[in-house]
mmCIF file of C-alpha atoms and ligand atoms in Angstrom:
data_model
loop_
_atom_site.group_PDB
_atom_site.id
_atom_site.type_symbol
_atom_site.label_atom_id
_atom_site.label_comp_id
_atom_site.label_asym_id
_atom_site.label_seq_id
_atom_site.Cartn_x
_atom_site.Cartn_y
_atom_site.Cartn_z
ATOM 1 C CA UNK J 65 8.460 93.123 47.800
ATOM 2 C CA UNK J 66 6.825 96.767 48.276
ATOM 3 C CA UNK J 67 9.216 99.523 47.818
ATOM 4 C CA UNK J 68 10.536 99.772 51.129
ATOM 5 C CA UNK J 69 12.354 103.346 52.450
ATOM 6 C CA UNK J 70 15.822 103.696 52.302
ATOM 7 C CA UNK J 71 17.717 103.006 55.222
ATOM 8 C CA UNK J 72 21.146 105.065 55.275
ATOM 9 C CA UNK J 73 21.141 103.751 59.394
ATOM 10 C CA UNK J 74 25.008 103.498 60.169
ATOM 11 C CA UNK J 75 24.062 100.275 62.372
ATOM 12 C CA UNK J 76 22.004 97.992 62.552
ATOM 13 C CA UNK J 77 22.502 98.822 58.494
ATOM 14 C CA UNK J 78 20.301 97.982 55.771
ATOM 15 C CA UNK J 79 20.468 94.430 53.830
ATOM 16 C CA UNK J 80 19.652 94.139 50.302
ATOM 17 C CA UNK J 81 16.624 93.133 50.340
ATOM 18 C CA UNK J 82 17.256 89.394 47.758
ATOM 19 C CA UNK J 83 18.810 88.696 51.438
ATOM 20 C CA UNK J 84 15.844 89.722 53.089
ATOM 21 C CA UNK J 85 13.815 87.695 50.246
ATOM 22 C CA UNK J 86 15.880 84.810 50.896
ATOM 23 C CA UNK J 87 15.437 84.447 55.075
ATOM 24 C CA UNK J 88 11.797 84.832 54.184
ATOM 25 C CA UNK J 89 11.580 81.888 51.955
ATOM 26 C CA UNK J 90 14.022 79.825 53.684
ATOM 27 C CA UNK J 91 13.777 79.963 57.203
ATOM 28 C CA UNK J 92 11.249 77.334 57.989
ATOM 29 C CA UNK J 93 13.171 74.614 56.375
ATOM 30 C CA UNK J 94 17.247 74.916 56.738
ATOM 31 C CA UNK J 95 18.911 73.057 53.898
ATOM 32 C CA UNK J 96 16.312 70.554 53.386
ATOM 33 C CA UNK J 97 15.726 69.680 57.294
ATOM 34 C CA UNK J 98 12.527 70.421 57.787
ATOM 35 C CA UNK J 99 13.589 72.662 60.327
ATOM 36 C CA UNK J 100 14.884 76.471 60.982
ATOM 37 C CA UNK J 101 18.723 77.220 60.998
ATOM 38 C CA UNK J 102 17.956 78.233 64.551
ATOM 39 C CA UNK J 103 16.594 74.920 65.670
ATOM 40 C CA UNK J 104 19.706 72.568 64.915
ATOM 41 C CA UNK J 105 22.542 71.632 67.738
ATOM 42 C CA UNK J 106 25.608 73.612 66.444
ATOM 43 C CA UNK J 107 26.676 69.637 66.439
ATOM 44 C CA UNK J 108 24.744 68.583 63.849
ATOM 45 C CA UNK J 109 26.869 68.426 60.571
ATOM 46 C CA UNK J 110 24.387 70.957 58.682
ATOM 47 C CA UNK J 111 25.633 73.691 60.886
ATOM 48 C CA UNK J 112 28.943 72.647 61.308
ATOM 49 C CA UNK J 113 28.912 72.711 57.259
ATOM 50 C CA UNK J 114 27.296 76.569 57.609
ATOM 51 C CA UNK J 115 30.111 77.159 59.387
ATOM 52 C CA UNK J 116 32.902 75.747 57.073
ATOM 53 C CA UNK J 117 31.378 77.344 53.995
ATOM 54 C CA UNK J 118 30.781 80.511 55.565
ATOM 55 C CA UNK J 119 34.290 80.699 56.430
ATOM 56 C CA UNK J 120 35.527 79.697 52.748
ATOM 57 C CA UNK J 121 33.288 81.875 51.225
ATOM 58 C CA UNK J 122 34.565 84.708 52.812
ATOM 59 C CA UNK J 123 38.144 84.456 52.982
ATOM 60 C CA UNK J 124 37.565 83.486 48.877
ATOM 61 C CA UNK J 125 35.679 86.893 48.761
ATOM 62 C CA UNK J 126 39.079 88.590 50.558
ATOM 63 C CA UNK J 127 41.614 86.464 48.736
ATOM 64 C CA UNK J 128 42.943 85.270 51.499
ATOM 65 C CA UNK J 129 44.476 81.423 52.112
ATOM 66 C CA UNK J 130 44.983 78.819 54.107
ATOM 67 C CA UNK J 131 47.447 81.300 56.648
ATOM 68 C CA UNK J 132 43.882 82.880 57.762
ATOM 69 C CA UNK J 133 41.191 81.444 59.810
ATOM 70 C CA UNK J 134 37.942 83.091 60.451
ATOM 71 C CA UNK J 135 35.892 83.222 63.966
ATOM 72 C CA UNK J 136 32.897 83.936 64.441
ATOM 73 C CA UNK J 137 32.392 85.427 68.002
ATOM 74 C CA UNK J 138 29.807 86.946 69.997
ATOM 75 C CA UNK J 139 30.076 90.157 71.844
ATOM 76 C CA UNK J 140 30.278 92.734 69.296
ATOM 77 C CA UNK J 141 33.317 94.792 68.046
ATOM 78 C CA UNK J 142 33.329 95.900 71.417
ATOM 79 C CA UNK J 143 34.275 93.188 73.203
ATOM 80 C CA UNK J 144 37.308 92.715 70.425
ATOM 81 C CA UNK J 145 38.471 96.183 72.068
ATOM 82 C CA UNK J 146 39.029 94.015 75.228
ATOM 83 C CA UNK J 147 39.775 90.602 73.593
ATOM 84 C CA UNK J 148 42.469 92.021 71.070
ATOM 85 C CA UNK J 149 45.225 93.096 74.500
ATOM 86 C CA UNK J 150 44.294 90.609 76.594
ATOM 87 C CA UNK J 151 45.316 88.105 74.233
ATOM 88 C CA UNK J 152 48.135 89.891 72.280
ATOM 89 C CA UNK J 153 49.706 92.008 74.959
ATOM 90 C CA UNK J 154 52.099 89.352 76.666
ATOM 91 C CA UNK J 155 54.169 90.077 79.628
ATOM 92 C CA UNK J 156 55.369 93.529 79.878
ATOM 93 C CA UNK J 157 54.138 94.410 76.333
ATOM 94 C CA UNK J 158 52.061 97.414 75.054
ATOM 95 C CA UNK J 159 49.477 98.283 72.661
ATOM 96 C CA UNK J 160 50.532 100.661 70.013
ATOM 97 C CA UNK J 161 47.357 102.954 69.178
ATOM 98 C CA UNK J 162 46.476 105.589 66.343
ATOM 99 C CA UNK J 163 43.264 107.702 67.363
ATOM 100 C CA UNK J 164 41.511 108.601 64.345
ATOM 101 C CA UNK J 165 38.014 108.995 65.815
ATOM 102 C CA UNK J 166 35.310 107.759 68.079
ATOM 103 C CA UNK J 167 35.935 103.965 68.009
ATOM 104 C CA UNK J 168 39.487 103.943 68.086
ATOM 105 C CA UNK J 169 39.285 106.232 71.323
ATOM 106 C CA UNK J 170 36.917 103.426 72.806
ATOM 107 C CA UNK J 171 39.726 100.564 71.547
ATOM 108 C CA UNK J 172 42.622 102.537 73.579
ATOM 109 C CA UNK J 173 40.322 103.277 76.461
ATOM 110 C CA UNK J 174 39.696 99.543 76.612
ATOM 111 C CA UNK J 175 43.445 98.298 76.416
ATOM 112 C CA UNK J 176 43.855 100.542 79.046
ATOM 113 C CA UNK J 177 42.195 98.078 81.637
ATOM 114 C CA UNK J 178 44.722 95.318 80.666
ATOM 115 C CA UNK J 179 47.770 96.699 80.370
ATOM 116 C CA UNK J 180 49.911 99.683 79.041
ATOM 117 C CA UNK J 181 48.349 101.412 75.578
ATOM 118 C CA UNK J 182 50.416 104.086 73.780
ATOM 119 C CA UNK J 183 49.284 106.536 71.661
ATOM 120 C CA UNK J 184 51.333 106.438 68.538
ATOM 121 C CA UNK J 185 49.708 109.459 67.074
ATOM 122 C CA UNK J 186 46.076 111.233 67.050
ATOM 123 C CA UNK J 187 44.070 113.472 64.953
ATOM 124 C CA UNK J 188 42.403 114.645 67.571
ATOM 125 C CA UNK J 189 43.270 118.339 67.420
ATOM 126 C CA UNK J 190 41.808 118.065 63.737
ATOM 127 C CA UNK J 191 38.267 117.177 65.569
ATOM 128 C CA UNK J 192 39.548 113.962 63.193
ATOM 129 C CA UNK J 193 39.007 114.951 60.059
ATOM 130 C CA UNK J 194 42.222 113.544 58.793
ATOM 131 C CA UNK J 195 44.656 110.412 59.421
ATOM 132 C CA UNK J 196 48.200 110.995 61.149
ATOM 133 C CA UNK J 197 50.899 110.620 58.623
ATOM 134 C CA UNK J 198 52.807 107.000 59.199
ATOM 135 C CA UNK J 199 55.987 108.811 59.098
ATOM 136 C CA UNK J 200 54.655 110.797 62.199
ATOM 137 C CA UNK J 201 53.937 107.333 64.455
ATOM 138 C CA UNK J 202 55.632 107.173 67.564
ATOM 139 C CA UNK J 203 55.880 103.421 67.455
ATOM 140 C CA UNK J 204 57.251 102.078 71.030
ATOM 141 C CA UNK J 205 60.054 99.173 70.756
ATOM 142 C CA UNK J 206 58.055 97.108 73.636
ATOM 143 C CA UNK J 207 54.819 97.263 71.253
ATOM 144 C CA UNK J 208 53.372 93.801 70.838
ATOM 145 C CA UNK J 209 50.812 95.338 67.882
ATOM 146 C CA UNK J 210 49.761 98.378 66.298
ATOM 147 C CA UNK J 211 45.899 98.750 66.409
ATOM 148 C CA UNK J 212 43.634 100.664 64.101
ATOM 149 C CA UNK J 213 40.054 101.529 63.089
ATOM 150 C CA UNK J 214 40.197 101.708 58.859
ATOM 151 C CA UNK J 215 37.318 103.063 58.787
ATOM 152 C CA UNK J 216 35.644 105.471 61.675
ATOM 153 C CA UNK J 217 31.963 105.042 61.115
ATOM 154 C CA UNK J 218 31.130 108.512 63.333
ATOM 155 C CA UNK J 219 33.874 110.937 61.917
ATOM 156 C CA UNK J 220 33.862 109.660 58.651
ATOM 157 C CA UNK J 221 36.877 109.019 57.940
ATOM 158 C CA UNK J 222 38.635 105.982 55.950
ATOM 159 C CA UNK J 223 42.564 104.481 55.741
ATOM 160 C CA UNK J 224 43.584 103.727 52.174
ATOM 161 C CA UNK J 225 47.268 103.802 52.970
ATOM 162 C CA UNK J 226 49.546 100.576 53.190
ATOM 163 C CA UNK J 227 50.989 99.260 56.008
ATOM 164 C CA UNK J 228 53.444 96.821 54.289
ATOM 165 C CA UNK J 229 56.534 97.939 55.641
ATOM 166 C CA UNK J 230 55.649 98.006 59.292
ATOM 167 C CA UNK J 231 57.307 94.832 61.269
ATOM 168 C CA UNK J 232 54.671 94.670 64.220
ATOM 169 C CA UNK J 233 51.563 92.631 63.659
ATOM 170 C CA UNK J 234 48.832 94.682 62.434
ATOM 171 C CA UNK J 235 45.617 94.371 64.255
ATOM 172 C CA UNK J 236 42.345 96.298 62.794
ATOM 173 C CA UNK J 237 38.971 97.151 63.350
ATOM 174 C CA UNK J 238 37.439 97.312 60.284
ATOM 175 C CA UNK J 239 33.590 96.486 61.469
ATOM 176 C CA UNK J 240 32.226 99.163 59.084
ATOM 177 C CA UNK J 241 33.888 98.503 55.491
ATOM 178 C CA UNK J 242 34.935 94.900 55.244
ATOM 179 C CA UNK J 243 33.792 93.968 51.958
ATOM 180 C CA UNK J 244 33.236 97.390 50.816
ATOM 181 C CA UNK J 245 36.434 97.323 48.560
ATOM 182 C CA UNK J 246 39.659 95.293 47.587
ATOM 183 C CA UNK J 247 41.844 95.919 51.093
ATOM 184 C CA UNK J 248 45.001 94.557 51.501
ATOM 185 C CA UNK J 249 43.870 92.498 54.266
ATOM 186 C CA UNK J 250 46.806 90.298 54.117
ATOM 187 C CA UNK J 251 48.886 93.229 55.538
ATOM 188 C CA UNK J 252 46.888 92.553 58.934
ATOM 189 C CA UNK J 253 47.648 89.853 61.302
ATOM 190 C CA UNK J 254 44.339 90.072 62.938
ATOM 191 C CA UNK J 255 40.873 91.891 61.774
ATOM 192 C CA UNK J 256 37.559 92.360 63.830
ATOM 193 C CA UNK J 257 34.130 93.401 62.109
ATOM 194 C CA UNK J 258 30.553 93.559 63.341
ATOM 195 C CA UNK J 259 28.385 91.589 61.306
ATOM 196 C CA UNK J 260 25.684 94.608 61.741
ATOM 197 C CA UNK J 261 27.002 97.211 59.526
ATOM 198 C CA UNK J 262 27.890 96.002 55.960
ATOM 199 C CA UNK J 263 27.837 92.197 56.394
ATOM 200 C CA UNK J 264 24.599 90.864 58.192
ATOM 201 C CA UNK J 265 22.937 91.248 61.392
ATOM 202 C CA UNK J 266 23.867 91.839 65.118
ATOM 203 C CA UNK J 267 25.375 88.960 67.116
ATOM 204 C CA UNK J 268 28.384 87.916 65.254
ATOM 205 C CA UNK J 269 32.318 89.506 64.896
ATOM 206 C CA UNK J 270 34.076 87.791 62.310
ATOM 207 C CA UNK J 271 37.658 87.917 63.485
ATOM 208 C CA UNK J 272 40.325 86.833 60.868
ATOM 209 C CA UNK J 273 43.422 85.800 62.064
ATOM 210 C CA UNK J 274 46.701 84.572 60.642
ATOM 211 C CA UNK J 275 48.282 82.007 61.787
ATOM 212 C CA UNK J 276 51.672 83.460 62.914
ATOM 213 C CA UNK J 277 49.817 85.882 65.144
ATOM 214 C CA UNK J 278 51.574 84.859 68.714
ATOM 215 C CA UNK J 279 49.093 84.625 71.314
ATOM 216 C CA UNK J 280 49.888 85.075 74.632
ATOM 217 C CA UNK J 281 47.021 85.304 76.873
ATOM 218 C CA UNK J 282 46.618 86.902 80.094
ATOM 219 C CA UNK J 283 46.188 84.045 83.192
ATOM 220 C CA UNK J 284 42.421 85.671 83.614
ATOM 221 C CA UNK J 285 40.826 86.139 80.457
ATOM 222 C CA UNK J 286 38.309 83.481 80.088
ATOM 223 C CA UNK J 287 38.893 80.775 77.989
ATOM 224 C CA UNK J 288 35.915 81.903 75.952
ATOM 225 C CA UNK J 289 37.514 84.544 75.135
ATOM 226 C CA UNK J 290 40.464 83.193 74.187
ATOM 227 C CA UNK J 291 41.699 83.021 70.327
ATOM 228 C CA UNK J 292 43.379 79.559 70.633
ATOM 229 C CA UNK J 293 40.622 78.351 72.248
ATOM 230 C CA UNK J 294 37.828 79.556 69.716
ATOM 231 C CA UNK J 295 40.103 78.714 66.940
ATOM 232 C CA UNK J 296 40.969 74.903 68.341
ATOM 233 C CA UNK J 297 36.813 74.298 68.679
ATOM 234 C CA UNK J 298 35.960 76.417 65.278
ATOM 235 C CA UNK J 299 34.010 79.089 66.659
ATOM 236 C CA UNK J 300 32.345 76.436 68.541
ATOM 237 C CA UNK J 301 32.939 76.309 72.417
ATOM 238 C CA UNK J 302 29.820 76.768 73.360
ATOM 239 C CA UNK J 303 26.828 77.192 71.451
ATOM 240 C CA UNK J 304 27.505 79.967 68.945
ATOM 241 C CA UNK J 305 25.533 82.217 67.120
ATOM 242 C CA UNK J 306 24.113 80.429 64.741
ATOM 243 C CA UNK J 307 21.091 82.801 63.177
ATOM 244 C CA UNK J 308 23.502 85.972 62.515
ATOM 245 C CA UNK J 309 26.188 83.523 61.056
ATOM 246 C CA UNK J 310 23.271 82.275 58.869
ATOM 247 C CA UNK J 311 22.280 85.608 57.570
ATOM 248 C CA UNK J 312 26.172 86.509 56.959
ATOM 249 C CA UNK J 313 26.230 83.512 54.482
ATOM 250 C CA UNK J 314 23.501 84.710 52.965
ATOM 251 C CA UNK J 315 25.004 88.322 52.768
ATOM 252 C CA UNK J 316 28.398 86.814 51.390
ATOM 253 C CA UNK J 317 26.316 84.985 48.569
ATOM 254 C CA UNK J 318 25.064 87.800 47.279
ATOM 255 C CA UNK J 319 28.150 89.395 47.378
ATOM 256 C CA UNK J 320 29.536 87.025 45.375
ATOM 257 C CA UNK J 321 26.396 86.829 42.717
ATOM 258 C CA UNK J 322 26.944 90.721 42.427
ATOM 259 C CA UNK J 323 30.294 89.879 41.269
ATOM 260 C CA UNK J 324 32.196 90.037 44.034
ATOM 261 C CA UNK J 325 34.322 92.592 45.916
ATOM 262 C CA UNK J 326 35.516 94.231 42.591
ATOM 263 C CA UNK J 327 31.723 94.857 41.541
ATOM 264 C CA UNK J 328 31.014 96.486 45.322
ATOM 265 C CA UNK J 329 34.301 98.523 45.171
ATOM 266 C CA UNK J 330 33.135 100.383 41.888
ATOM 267 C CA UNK J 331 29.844 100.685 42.834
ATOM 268 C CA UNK J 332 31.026 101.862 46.410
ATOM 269 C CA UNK J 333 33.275 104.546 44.471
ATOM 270 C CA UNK J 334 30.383 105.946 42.534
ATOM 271 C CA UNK J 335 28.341 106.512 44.933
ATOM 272 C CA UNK J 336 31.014 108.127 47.366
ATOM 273 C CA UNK J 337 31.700 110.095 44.430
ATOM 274 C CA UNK J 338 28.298 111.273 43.705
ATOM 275 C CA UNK J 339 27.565 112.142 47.158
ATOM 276 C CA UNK J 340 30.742 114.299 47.949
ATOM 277 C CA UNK J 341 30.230 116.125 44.925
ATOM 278 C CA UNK J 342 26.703 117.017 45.085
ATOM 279 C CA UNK J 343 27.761 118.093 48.967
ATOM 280 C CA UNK J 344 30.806 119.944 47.559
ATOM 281 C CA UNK J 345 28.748 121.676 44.993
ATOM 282 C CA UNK J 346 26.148 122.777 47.503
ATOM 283 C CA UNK J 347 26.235 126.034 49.281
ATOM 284 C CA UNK J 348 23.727 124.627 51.954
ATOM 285 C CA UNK J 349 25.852 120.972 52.611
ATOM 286 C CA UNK J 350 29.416 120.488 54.006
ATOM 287 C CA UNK J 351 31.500 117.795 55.164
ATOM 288 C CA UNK J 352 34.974 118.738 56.772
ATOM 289 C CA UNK J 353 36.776 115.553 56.037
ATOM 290 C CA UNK J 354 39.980 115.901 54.506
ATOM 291 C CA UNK J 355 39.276 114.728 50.678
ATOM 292 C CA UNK J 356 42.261 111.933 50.515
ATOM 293 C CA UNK J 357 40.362 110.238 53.737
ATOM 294 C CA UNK J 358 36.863 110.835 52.958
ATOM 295 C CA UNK J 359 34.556 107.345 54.028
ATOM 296 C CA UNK J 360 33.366 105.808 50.792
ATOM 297 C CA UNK J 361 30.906 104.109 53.742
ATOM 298 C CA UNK J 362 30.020 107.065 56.306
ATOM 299 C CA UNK J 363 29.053 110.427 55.219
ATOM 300 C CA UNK J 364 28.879 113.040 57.794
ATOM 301 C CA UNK J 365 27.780 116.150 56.456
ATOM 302 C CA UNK J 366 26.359 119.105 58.712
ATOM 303 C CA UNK J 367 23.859 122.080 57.120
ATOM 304 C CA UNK J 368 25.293 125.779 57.446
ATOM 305 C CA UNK J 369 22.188 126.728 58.406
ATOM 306 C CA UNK J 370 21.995 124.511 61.604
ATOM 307 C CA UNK J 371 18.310 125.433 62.413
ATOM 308 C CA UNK J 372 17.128 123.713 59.313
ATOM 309 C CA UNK J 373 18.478 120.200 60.145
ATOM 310 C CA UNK J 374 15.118 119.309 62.222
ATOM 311 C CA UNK J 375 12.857 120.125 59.226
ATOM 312 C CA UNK J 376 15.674 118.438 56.848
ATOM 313 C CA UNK J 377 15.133 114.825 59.147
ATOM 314 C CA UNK J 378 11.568 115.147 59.139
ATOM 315 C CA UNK J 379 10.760 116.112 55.472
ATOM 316 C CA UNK J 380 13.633 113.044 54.368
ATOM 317 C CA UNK J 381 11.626 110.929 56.569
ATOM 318 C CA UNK J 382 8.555 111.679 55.211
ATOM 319 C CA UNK J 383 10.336 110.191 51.726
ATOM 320 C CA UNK J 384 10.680 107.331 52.914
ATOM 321 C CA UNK J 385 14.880 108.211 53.907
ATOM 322 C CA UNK J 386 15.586 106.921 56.932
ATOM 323 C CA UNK J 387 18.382 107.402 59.320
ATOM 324 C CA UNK J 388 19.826 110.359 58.436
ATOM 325 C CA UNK J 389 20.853 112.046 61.788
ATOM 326 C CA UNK J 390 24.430 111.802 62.882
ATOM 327 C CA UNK J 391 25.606 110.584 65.969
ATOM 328 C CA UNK J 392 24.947 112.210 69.361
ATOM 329 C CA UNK J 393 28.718 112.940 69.625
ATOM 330 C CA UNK J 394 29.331 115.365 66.860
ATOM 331 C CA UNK J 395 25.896 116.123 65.536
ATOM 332 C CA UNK J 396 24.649 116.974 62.005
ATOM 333 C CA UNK J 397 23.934 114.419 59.553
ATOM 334 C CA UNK J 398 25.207 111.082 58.462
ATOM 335 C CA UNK J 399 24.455 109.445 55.240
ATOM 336 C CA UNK J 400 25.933 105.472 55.412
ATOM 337 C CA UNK J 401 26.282 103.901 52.142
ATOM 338 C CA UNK J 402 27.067 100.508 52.632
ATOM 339 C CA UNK J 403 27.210 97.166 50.537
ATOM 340 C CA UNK J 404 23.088 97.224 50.565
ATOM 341 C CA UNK J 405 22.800 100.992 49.668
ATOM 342 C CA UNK J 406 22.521 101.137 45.527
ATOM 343 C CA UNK J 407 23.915 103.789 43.707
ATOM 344 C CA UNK J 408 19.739 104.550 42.473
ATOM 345 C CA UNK J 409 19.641 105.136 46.673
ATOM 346 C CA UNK J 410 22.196 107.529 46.397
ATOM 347 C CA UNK J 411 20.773 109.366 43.602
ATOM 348 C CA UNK J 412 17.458 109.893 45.434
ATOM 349 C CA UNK J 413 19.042 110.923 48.784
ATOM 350 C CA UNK J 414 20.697 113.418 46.539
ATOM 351 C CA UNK J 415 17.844 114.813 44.549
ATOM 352 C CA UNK J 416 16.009 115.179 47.903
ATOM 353 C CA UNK J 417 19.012 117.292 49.850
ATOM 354 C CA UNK J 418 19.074 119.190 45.882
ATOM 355 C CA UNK J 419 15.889 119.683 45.953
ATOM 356 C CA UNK J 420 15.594 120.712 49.654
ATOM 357 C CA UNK J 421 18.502 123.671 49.246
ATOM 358 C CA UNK J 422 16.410 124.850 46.581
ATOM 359 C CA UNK J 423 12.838 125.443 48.155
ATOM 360 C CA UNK J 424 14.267 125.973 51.824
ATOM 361 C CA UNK J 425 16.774 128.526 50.917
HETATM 362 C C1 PLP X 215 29.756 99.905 65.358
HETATM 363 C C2 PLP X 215 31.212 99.869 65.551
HETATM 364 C C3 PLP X 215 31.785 99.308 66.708
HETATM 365 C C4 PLP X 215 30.965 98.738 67.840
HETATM 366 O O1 PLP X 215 30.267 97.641 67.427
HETATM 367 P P1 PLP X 215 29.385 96.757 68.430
HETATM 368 O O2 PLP X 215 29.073 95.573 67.619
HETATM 369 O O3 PLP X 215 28.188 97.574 68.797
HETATM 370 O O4 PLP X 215 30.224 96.445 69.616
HETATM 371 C C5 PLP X 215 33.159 99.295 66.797
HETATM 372 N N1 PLP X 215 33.936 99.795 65.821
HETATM 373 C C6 PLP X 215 33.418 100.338 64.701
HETATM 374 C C7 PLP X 215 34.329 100.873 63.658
HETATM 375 C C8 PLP X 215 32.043 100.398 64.537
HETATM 376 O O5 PLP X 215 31.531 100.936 63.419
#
């Protein structure tokens, strides 16, 4: 392939391009059947196989067993911010909430609409540049779950605490770092991601959920959208995304030929590392982010100098580094580092932002 530019886009996210290689070559003729993954009934038992190994593959990838099933929904993350309460609130029950940024504002907002949503605690007064202390959770005793996002893809800002001691099911959003380390995902009893950020394309949530989760569904929330329901037919109620599953599998291969979670964790590392230093070291770059909660994934950063961020986009784009501008909401920049990003990425986004300090100062 031609060297492509670098795409540090927080989502849709870059895929490594042997993916990219792969869809090419293979999507005229899906697993020997002369024709495309997208052309098959979701009945026929090549899909239905997609399906089951997709599914294996990635709960051998998070080590988790046979208590854990995976779904693969449509809707986005998004609609998991209405699906989550409306089948885990149960009569008279509330959603226990930490705000820690953008999307876990949305995720309150949302349960708000089906029932009662406390906020346990917020780092809101911090503009969220750290993570509430556990010990400093206002839990509720009519709680039926405590909801959080691991890893807040605007604000930048990651969990890497346990949550092993906490009674209440665990429910997270974790749409923009599954994958990109070793998590203790077995501490959750239910877990959401967007394929779009750091495991495929747009189209499919995997939701893992184990099996003593207690559902208890409100009388109006469609059967679609129903856990019991998705989990009795195998993601297969009506006909499901099949193209964006497709690509996932092929995501979760390479994964695994890279050598796995492990491999991505220390690669992820490194290149958090390098970045934050090279910003740290800088007198033009900073990121306020406290340093124990810093995204490995998401790396806001803003310029001192704010006039100069126009002419820092355009000259990055101009070398081929795409993406760069943070969100609307809080401005600056954003550098997203995920699975498909290598550490040689990195490196280059850094000796541009060195070498831009140094001529622009
Ligand atoms: C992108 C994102 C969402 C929203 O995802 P959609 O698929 O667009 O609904 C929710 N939560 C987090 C943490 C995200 O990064």
């Amino acid at each position: 392939m031609m060297s492509r530019p670098i795409n540090f886009c927080s989502g849709p996210a870059a895929l490594p391009s042997a993916v990219l290689q792969r869809m090419h070559a293979e999507l005229p003729d899906f697993a020997d059947s002369g024709l495309s993954v997208m052309e098959h009934s979701h009945r026929d038992r090549r899909i239905v196989g997609l399906f089951e190994e997709t599914e294996s593959l990635l709960k051998s990838l998070l080590g988790l067993g046979a208590d854990y099933r995976v779904l693969f929904l449509p809707g986005g993350a998004t609609l998991q911010f209405a699906q989550v309460p409306m089948n885990l609130l149960g009569a008279g029950g509330c959603g226990a909430y930490l705000t820690t940024g953008a999307w876990s504002e949305k995720a309150i907002q949302e349960c708000r609409r089906y029932g009662e949503a406390v906020e346990i605690a917020s780092s809101q007064a911090s503009q969220y540049t750290m993570i509430p202390e556990k010990s400093a959770w206002h839990i509720p005793d009519a709680a039926s779950y405590v909801h959080l996002c691991t890893n807040e893809t605007i604000h930048g800002v990651e969990w890497f605490g346990s949550l092993s001691d906490l009674e209440l099911p665990v429910v997270a959003d974790m749409s923009s770092h599954l994958l990109s380390r070793e998590m203790p995902v077995h501490e959750f009893s239910l877990v959401y991601a967007g394929a779009q950020k750091n495991l495929g394309t747009a189209g499919v949530t995997v939701v893992l959920i184990r099996d003593d989760l207690e559902m208890t569904p409100q009388p109006s929330t469609p059967s679609l959208m129903q856990y019991a329901n998705q989990m009795a037919s195998d993601s297969m109620m009506n006909t499901p995304p099949v193209f964006p599953v497709w690509v996932l599998k092929l995501v979760l291969d390479w994964v695994l030929e890279s050598g796995g979670v492990s491999a991505m964790e220390a690669r992820n590392r490194r290149k958090a590392e390098l970045l934050y230093t090279a910003i740290d070291q800088s007198a033009l770059y900073q990121n306020p982010v406290a340093s124990a909660v810093r995204s490995w994934m998401n790396v806001p950063f803003v310029l001192h100098d704010e006039s100069r961020e126009g002419v820092f986009l355009k000259q990055a784009e101009d070398q081929g580094l795409l993406n760069l501008k943070g969100h609307r909401s809080v401005g600056g920049m954003r550098a997203s580092l995920y699975n498909a990003i290598s550490e040689d990425d990195v490196q280059t986004l850094i000796d541009f932002m060195r070498e831009f300090e140094r001529t622009s100062a």
